[in-house]
CSV table of C-alpha atoms and ligand atoms in Angstrom, one decimal:
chain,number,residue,atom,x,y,z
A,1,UNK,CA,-54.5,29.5,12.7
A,2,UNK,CA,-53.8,28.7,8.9
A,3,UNK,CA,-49.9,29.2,10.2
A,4,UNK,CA,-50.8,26.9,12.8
A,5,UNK,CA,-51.8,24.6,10.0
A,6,UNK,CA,-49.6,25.0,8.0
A,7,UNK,CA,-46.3,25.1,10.3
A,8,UNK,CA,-47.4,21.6,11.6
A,9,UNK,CA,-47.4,19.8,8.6
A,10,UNK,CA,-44.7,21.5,7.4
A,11,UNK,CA,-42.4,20.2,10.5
A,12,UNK,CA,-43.1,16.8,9.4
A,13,UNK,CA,-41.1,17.0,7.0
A,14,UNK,CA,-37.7,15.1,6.3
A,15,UNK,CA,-34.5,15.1,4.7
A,16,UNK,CA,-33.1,11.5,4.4
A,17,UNK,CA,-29.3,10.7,3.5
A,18,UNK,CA,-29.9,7.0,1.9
A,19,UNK,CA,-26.7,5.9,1.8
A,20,UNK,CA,-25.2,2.5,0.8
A,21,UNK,CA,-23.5,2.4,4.2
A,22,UNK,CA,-25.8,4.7,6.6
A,23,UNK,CA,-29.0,6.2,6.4
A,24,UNK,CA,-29.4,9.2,8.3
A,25,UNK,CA,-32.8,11.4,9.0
A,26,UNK,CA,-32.8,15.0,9.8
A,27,UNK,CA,-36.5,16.5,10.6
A,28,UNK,CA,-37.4,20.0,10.0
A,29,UNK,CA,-36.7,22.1,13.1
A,30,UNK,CA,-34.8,19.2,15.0
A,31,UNK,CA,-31.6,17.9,13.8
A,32,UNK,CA,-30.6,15.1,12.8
A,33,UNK,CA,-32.9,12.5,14.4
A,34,UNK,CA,-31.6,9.1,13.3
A,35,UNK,CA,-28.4,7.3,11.8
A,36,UNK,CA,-28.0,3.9,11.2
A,37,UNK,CA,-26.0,1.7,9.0
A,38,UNK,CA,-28.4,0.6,5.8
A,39,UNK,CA,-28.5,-2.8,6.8
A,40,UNK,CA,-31.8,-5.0,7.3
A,41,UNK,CA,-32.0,-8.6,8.6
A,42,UNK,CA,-35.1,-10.7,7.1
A,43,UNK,CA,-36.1,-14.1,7.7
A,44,UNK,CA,-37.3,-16.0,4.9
A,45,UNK,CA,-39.6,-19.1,5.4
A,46,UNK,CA,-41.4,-20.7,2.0
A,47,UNK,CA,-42.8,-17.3,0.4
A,48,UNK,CA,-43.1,-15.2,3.4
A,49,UNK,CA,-40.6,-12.5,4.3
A,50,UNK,CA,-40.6,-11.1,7.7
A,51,UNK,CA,-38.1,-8.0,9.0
A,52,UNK,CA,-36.3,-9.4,11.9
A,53,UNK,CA,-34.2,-6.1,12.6
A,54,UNK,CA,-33.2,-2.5,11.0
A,55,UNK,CA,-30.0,-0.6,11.6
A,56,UNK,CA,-27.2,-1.3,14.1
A,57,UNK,CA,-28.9,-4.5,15.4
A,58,UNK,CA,-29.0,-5.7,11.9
A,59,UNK,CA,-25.4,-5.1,11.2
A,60,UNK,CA,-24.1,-7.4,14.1
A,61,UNK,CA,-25.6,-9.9,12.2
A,62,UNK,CA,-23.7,-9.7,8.9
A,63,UNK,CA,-22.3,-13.1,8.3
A,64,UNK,CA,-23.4,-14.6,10.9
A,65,UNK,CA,-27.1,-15.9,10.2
A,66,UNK,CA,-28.3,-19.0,10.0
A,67,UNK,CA,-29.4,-20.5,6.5
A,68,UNK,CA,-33.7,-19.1,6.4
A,69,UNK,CA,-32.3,-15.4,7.4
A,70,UNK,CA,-30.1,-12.9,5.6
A,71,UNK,CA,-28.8,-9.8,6.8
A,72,UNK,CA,-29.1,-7.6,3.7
A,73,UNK,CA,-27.6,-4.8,2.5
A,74,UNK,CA,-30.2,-3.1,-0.1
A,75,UNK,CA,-27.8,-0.4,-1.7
A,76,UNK,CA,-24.8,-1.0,-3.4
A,77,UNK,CA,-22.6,1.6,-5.1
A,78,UNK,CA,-24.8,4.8,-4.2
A,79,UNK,CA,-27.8,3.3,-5.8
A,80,UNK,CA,-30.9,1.0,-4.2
A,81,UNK,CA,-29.6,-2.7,-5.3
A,82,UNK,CA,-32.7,-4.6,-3.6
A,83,UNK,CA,-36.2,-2.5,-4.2
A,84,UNK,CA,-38.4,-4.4,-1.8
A,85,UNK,CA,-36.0,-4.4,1.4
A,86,UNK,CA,-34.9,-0.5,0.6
A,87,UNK,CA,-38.7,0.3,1.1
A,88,UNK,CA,-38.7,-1.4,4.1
A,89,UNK,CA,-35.7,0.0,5.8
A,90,UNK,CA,-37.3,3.4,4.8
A,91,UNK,CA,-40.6,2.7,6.3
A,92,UNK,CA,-39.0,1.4,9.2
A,93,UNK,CA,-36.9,4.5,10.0
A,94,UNK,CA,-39.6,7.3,8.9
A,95,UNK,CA,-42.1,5.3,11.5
A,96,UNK,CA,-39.6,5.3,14.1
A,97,UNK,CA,-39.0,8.9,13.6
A,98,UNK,CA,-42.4,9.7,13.7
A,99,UNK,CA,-42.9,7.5,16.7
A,100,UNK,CA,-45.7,5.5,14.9
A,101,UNK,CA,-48.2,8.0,14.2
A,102,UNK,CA,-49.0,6.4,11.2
A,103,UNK,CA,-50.6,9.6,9.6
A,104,UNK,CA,-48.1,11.6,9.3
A,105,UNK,CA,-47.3,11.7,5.6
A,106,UNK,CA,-44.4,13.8,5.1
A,107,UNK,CA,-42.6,15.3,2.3
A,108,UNK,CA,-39.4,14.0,2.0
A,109,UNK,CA,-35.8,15.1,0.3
A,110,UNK,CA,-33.4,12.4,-0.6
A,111,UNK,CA,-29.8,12.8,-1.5
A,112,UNK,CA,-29.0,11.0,-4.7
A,113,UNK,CA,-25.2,10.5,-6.0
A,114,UNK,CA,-25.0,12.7,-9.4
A,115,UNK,CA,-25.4,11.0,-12.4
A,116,UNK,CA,-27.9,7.9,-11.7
A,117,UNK,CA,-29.8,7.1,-14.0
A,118,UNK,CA,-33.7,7.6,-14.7
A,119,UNK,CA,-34.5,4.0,-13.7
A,120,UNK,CA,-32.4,4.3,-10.8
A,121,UNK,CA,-34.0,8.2,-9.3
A,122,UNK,CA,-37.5,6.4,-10.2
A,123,UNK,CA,-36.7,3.8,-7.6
A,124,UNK,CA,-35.7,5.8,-5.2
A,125,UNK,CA,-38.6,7.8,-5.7
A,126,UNK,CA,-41.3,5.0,-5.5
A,127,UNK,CA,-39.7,3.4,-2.4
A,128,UNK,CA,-39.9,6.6,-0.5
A,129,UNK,CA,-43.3,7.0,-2.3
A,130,UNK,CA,-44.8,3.9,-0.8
A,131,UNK,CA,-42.3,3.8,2.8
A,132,UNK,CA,-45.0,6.5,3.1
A,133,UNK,CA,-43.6,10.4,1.9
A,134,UNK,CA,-46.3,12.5,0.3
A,135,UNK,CA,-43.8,14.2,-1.8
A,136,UNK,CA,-40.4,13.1,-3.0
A,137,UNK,CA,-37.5,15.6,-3.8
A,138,UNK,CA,-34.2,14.7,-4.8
A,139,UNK,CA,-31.0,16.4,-4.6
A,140,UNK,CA,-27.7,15.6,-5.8
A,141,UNK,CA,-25.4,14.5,-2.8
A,142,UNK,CA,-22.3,16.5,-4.1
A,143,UNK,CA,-24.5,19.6,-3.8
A,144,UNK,CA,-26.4,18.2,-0.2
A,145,UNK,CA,-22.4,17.6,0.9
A,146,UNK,CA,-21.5,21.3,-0.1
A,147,UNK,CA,-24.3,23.0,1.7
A,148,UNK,CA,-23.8,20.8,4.8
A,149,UNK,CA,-19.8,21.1,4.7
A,150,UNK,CA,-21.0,25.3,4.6
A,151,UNK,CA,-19.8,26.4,1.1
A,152,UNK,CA,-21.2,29.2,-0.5
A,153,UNK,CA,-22.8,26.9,-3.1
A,154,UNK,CA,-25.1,30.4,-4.4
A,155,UNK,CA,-21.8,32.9,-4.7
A,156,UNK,CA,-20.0,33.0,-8.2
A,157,UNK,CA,-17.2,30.8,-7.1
A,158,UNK,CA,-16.1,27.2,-7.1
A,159,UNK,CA,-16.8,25.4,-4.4
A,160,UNK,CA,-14.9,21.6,-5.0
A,161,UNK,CA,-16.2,19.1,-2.7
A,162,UNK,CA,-15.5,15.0,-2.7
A,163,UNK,CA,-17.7,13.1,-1.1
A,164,UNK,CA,-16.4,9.6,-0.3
A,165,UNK,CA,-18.9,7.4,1.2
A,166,UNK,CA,-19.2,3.8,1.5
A,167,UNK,CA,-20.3,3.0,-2.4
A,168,UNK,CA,-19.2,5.7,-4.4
A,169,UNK,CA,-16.9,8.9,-4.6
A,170,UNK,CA,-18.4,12.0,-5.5
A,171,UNK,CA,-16.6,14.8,-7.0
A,172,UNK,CA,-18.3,18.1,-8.0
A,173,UNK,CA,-17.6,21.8,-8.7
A,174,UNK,CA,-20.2,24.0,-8.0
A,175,UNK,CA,-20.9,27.9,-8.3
A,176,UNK,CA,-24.0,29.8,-8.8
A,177,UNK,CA,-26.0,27.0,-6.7
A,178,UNK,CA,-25.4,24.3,-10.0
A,179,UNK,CA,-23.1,21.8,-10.7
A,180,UNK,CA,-20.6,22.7,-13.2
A,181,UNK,CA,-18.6,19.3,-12.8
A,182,UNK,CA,-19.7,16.5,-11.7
A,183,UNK,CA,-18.1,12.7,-11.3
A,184,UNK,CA,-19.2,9.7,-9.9
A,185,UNK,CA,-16.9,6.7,-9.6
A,186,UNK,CA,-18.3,3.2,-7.5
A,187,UNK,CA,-15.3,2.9,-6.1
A,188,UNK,CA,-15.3,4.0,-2.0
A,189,UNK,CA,-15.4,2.3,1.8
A,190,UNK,CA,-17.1,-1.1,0.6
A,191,UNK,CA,-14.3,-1.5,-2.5
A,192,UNK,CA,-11.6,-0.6,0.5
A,193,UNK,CA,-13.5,-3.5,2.6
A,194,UNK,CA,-13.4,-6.2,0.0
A,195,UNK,CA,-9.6,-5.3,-1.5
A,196,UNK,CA,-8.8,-6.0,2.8
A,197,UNK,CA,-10.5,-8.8,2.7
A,198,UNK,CA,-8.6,-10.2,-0.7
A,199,UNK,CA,-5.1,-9.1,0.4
A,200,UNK,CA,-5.7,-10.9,3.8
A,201,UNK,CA,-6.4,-14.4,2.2
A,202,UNK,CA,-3.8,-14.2,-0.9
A,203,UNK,CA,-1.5,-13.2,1.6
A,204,UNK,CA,-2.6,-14.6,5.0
A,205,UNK,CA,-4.6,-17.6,3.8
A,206,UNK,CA,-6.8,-16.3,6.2
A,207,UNK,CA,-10.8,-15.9,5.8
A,208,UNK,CA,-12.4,-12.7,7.2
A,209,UNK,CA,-15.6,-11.4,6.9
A,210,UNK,CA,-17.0,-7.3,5.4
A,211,UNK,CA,-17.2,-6.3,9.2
A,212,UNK,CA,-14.4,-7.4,10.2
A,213,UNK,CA,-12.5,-6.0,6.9
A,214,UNK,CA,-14.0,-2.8,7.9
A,215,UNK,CA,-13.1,-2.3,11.4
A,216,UNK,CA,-9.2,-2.9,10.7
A,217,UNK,CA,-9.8,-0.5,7.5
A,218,UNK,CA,-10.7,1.9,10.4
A,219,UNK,CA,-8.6,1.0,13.3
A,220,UNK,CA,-5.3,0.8,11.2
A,221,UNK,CA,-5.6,1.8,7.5
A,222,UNK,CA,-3.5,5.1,6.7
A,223,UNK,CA,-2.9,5.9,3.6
A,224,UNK,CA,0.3,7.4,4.3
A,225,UNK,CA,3.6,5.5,5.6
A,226,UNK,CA,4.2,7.4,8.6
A,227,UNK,CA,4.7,5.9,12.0
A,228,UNK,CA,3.4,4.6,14.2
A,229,UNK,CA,3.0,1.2,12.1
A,230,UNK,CA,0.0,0.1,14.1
A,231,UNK,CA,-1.0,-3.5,14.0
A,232,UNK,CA,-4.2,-5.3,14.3
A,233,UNK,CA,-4.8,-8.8,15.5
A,234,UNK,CA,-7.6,-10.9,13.3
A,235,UNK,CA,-9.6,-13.2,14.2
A,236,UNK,CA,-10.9,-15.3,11.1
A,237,UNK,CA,-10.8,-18.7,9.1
A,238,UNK,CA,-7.5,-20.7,8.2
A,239,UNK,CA,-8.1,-21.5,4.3
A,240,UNK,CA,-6.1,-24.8,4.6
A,241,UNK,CA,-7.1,-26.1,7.7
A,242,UNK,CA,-10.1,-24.9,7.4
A,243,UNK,CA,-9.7,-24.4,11.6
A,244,UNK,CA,-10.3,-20.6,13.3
A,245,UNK,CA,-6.9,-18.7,13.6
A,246,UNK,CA,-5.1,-15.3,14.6
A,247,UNK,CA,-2.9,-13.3,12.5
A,248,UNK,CA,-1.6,-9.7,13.2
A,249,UNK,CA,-1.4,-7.5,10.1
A,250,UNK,CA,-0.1,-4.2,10.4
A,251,UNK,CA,-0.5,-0.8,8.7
A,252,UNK,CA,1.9,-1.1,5.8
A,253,UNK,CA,-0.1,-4.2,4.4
A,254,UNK,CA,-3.5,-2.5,4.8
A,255,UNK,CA,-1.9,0.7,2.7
A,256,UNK,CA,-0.6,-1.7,-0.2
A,257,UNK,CA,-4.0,-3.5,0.3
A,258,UNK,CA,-6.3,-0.1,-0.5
A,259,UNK,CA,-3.9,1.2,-2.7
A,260,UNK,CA,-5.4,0.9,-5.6
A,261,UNK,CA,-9.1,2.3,-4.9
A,262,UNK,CA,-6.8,5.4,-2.7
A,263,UNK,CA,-5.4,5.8,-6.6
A,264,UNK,CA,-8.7,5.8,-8.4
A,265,UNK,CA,-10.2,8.4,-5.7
A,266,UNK,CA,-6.9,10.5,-6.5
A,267,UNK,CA,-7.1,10.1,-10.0
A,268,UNK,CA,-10.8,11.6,-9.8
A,269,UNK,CA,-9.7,14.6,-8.3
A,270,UNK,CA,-7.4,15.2,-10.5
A,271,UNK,CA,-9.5,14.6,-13.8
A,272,UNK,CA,-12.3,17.0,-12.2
A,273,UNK,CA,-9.4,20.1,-11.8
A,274,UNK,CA,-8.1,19.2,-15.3
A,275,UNK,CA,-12.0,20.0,-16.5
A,276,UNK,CA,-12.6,22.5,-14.3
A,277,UNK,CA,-13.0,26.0,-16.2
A,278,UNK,CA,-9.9,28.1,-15.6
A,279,UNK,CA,-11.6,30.9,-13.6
A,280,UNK,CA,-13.1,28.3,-11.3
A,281,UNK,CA,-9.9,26.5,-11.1
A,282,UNK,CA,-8.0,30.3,-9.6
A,283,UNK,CA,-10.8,30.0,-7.1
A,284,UNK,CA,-10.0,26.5,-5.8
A,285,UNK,CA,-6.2,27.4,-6.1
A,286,UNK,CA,-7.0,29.8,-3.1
A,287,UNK,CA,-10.4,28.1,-1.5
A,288,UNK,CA,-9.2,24.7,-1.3
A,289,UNK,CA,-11.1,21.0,-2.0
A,290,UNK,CA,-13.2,19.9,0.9
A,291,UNK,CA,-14.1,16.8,1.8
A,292,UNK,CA,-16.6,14.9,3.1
A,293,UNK,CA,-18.5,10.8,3.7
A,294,UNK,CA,-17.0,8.3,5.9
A,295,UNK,CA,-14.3,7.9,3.4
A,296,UNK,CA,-12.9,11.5,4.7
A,297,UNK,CA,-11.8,9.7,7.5
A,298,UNK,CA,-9.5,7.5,6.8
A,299,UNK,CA,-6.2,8.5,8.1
A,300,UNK,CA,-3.9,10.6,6.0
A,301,UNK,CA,-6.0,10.7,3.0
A,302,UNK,CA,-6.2,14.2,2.8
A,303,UNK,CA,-2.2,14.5,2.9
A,304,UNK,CA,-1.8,12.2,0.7
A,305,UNK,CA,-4.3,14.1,-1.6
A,306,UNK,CA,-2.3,17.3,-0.9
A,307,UNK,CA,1.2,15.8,-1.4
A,308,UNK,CA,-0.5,14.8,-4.8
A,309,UNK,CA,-1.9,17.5,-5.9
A,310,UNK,CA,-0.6,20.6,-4.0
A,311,UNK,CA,-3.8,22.2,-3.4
A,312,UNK,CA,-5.3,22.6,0.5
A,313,UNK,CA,-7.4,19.6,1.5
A,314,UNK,CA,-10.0,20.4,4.4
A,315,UNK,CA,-12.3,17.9,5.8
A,316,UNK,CA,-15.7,18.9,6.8
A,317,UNK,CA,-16.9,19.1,10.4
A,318,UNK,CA,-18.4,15.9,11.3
A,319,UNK,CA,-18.2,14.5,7.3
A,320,UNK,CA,-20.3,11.6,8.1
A,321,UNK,CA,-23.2,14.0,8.5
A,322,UNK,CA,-22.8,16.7,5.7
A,323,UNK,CA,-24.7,15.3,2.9
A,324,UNK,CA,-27.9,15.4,5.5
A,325,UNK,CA,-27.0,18.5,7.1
A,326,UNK,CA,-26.6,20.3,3.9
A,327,UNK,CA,-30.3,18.6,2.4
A,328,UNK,CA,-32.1,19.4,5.6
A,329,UNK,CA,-30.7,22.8,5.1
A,330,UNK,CA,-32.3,22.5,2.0
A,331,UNK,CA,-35.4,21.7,3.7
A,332,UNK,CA,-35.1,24.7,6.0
A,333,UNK,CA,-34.7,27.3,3.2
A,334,UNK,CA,-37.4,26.5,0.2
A,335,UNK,CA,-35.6,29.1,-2.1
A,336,UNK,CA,-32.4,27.1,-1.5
A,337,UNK,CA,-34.4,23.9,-2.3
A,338,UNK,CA,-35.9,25.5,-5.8
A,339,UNK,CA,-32.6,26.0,-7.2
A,340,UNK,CA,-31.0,22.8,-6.2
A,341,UNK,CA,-33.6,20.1,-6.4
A,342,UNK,CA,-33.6,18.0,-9.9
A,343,UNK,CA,-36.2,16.5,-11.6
B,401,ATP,N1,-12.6,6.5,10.6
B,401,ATP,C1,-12.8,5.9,9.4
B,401,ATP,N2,-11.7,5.6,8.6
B,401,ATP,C2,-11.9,5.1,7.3
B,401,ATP,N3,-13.1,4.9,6.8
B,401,ATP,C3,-14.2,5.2,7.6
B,401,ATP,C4,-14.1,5.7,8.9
B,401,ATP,N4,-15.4,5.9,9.4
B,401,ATP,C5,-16.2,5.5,8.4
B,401,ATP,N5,-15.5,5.0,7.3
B,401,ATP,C6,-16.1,4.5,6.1
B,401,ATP,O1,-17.0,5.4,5.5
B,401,ATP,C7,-18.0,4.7,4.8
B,401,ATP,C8,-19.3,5.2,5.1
B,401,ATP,O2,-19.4,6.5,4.9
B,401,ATP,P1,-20.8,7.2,4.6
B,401,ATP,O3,-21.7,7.0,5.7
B,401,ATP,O4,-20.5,8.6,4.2
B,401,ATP,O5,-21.3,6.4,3.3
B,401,ATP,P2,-22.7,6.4,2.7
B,401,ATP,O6,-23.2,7.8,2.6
B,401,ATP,O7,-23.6,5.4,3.4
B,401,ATP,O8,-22.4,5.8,1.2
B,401,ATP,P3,-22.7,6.4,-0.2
B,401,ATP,O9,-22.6,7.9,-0.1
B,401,ATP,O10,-21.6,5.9,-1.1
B,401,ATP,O11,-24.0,5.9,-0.6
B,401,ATP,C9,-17.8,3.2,5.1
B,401,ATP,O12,-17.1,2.5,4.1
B,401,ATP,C10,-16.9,3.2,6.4
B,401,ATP,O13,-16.2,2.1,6.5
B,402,MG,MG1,-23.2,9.3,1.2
């Protein structure tokens, strides 16, 4: 009976990956329930703010609203840019999960990237606070990205990870379930998006927008030159005419475009090995750096990684989802969740 109880309040409970390009739920017991990009679309008229749309729906609509509504994206760089609409987003999704039953108050863990500041941890804990959690933990996302990605975060051993999500890069050793190196640079997808977007009008005198900036990031970005050199046709605005035009840009210009944020993730890796104690560093000589976010993705990264620093690269099963995985993990296994939480 108390079990009872205590097993169905318990299942309530959520891990949530708030990141500055996806949000992702897992609940206790199911999975991972819900992933969509952190984007919400509000329509503004005098005072009054009303949520027009959360998630995918609102994403269509970046850059293309008309003047009284804004498709916002509320985190920048890893960390909550825009308090009121975060808390919306949040309610939104832990309603949705929940299927309205507007009781349920659950306890909720939320991935953080390492190193944010008080201010910033307090905000994140007050919008989850009032989106409706009973009880907020927070867990570093290097360490969320390890458990999910399936290192033995608790075993005496380094365990290197980089997470590369849309805002930020995360770079971490761990052993003995605690950080023992830990970088964050704000340099990731969204940096990648906008350098796109500035090489295509110095070069192209062509105007495109962050969606489209992303898709040929993702369509034909490779970090490495190796054929084929695939080419994408866009679709944007002719800076001199001012009239709607076509260009095709191929592979080679979106490598020289991304270059230099490719240069500053490599540059992170490199300065986390040179501080890594030398026993740890023996174990990532034979274990290996793995990594996960979005960023993972993008094509060749991990050669070029390896090419750079001779060392094996793996990328996580399904890295879009590790840094949820490994926090509802976290959820799943409360002594895990003791030693990794912070305060
Ligand atoms: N196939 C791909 N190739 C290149 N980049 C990709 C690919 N798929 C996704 N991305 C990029 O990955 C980023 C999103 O990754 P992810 O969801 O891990 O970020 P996030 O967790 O929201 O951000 P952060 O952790 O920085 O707060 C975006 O910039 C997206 O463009
Ligand atoms: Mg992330």
């Amino acid at each position: 009976m108390i079990l009872d109880f205590l097993f169905g309040w318990l299942s309530t409970d959520m891990a949530i990956d708030l990141g500055t390009a996806n949000t992702l739920v897992y609940v206790k017991g199911q999975g991972i329930v819900l992933r969509e990009p952190s984007v919400v679309a509000v329509k503004r008229n005098a005072n009054v703010q009303k949520v027009l749309a959360v998630g995918k729906e609102a994403k269509m609509m970046l850059g293309k609203t008309p003047g009284n509504i804004v498709a916002i994206r509320p985190m920048k760089d890893g960390v909550i840019a825009d308090f009121e609409v975060t808390e919306a987003m949040l309610r939104y999704f832990i309603r949705r999960v929940h299927k309205r039953r507007a009781l349920v108050r659950p306890r909720i863990i939320v991935s953080v990237p390492s190193g944010i500041t008080q201010v910033e941890k307090r905000a994140v804990r007050e919008s989850a606070e009032s989106a409706g959690a009973r009880e907020v933990y927070l867990i570093e996302e290097p360490m969320a990205a390890a458990i999910g990605a399936g290192l033995p975060i608790t075993e005496p051993t380094a365990n290197m990870i980089v997470d590369i999500g849309g805002g930020t890069t995360e770079v971490a050793v761990i052993s003995l379930a605690g950080i023992v190196y830990s970088k964050s640079v704000r340099v990731a997808g969204d940096k990648m998006d906008e350098a796109i977007a500035q090489y295509i009008k110095k070069k192209h005198n062509l105007l495109i927008g962050e969606h489209s900036a992303e898709k040929i990031k993702i369509e034909v970005g490779n970090v490495v030159p190796e054929p084929p050199y695939e080419e994408i046709e866009i679709k944007g605005r002719d800076l001199v005419t001012g009239v709607p035009k076509t260009v095709v840009i191929n592979a080679s210009e979106i490598r020289e475009a991304i270059n230099e944020q490719v240069e500053t993730i490599v540059e992170a890796v490199k300065s986390a090995l040179e501080r890594t104690p030398p026993e740890l560093s023996a174990d990532i000589v034979d274990k290996g750096i793995v990594l996960t976010g979005g960023g993972a993705l993008l094509k060749n990264l991990d050669k070029r990684l390896r090419d750079d620093i001779d060392l094996p690269i793996i990328i996580a099963d399904d890295p879009l989802s590790s840094v949820v995985i490994g926090s509802g993990k976290a959820l799943d296994n409360l002594s895990i969740l003791k030693e990794v939480m912070i305060s």
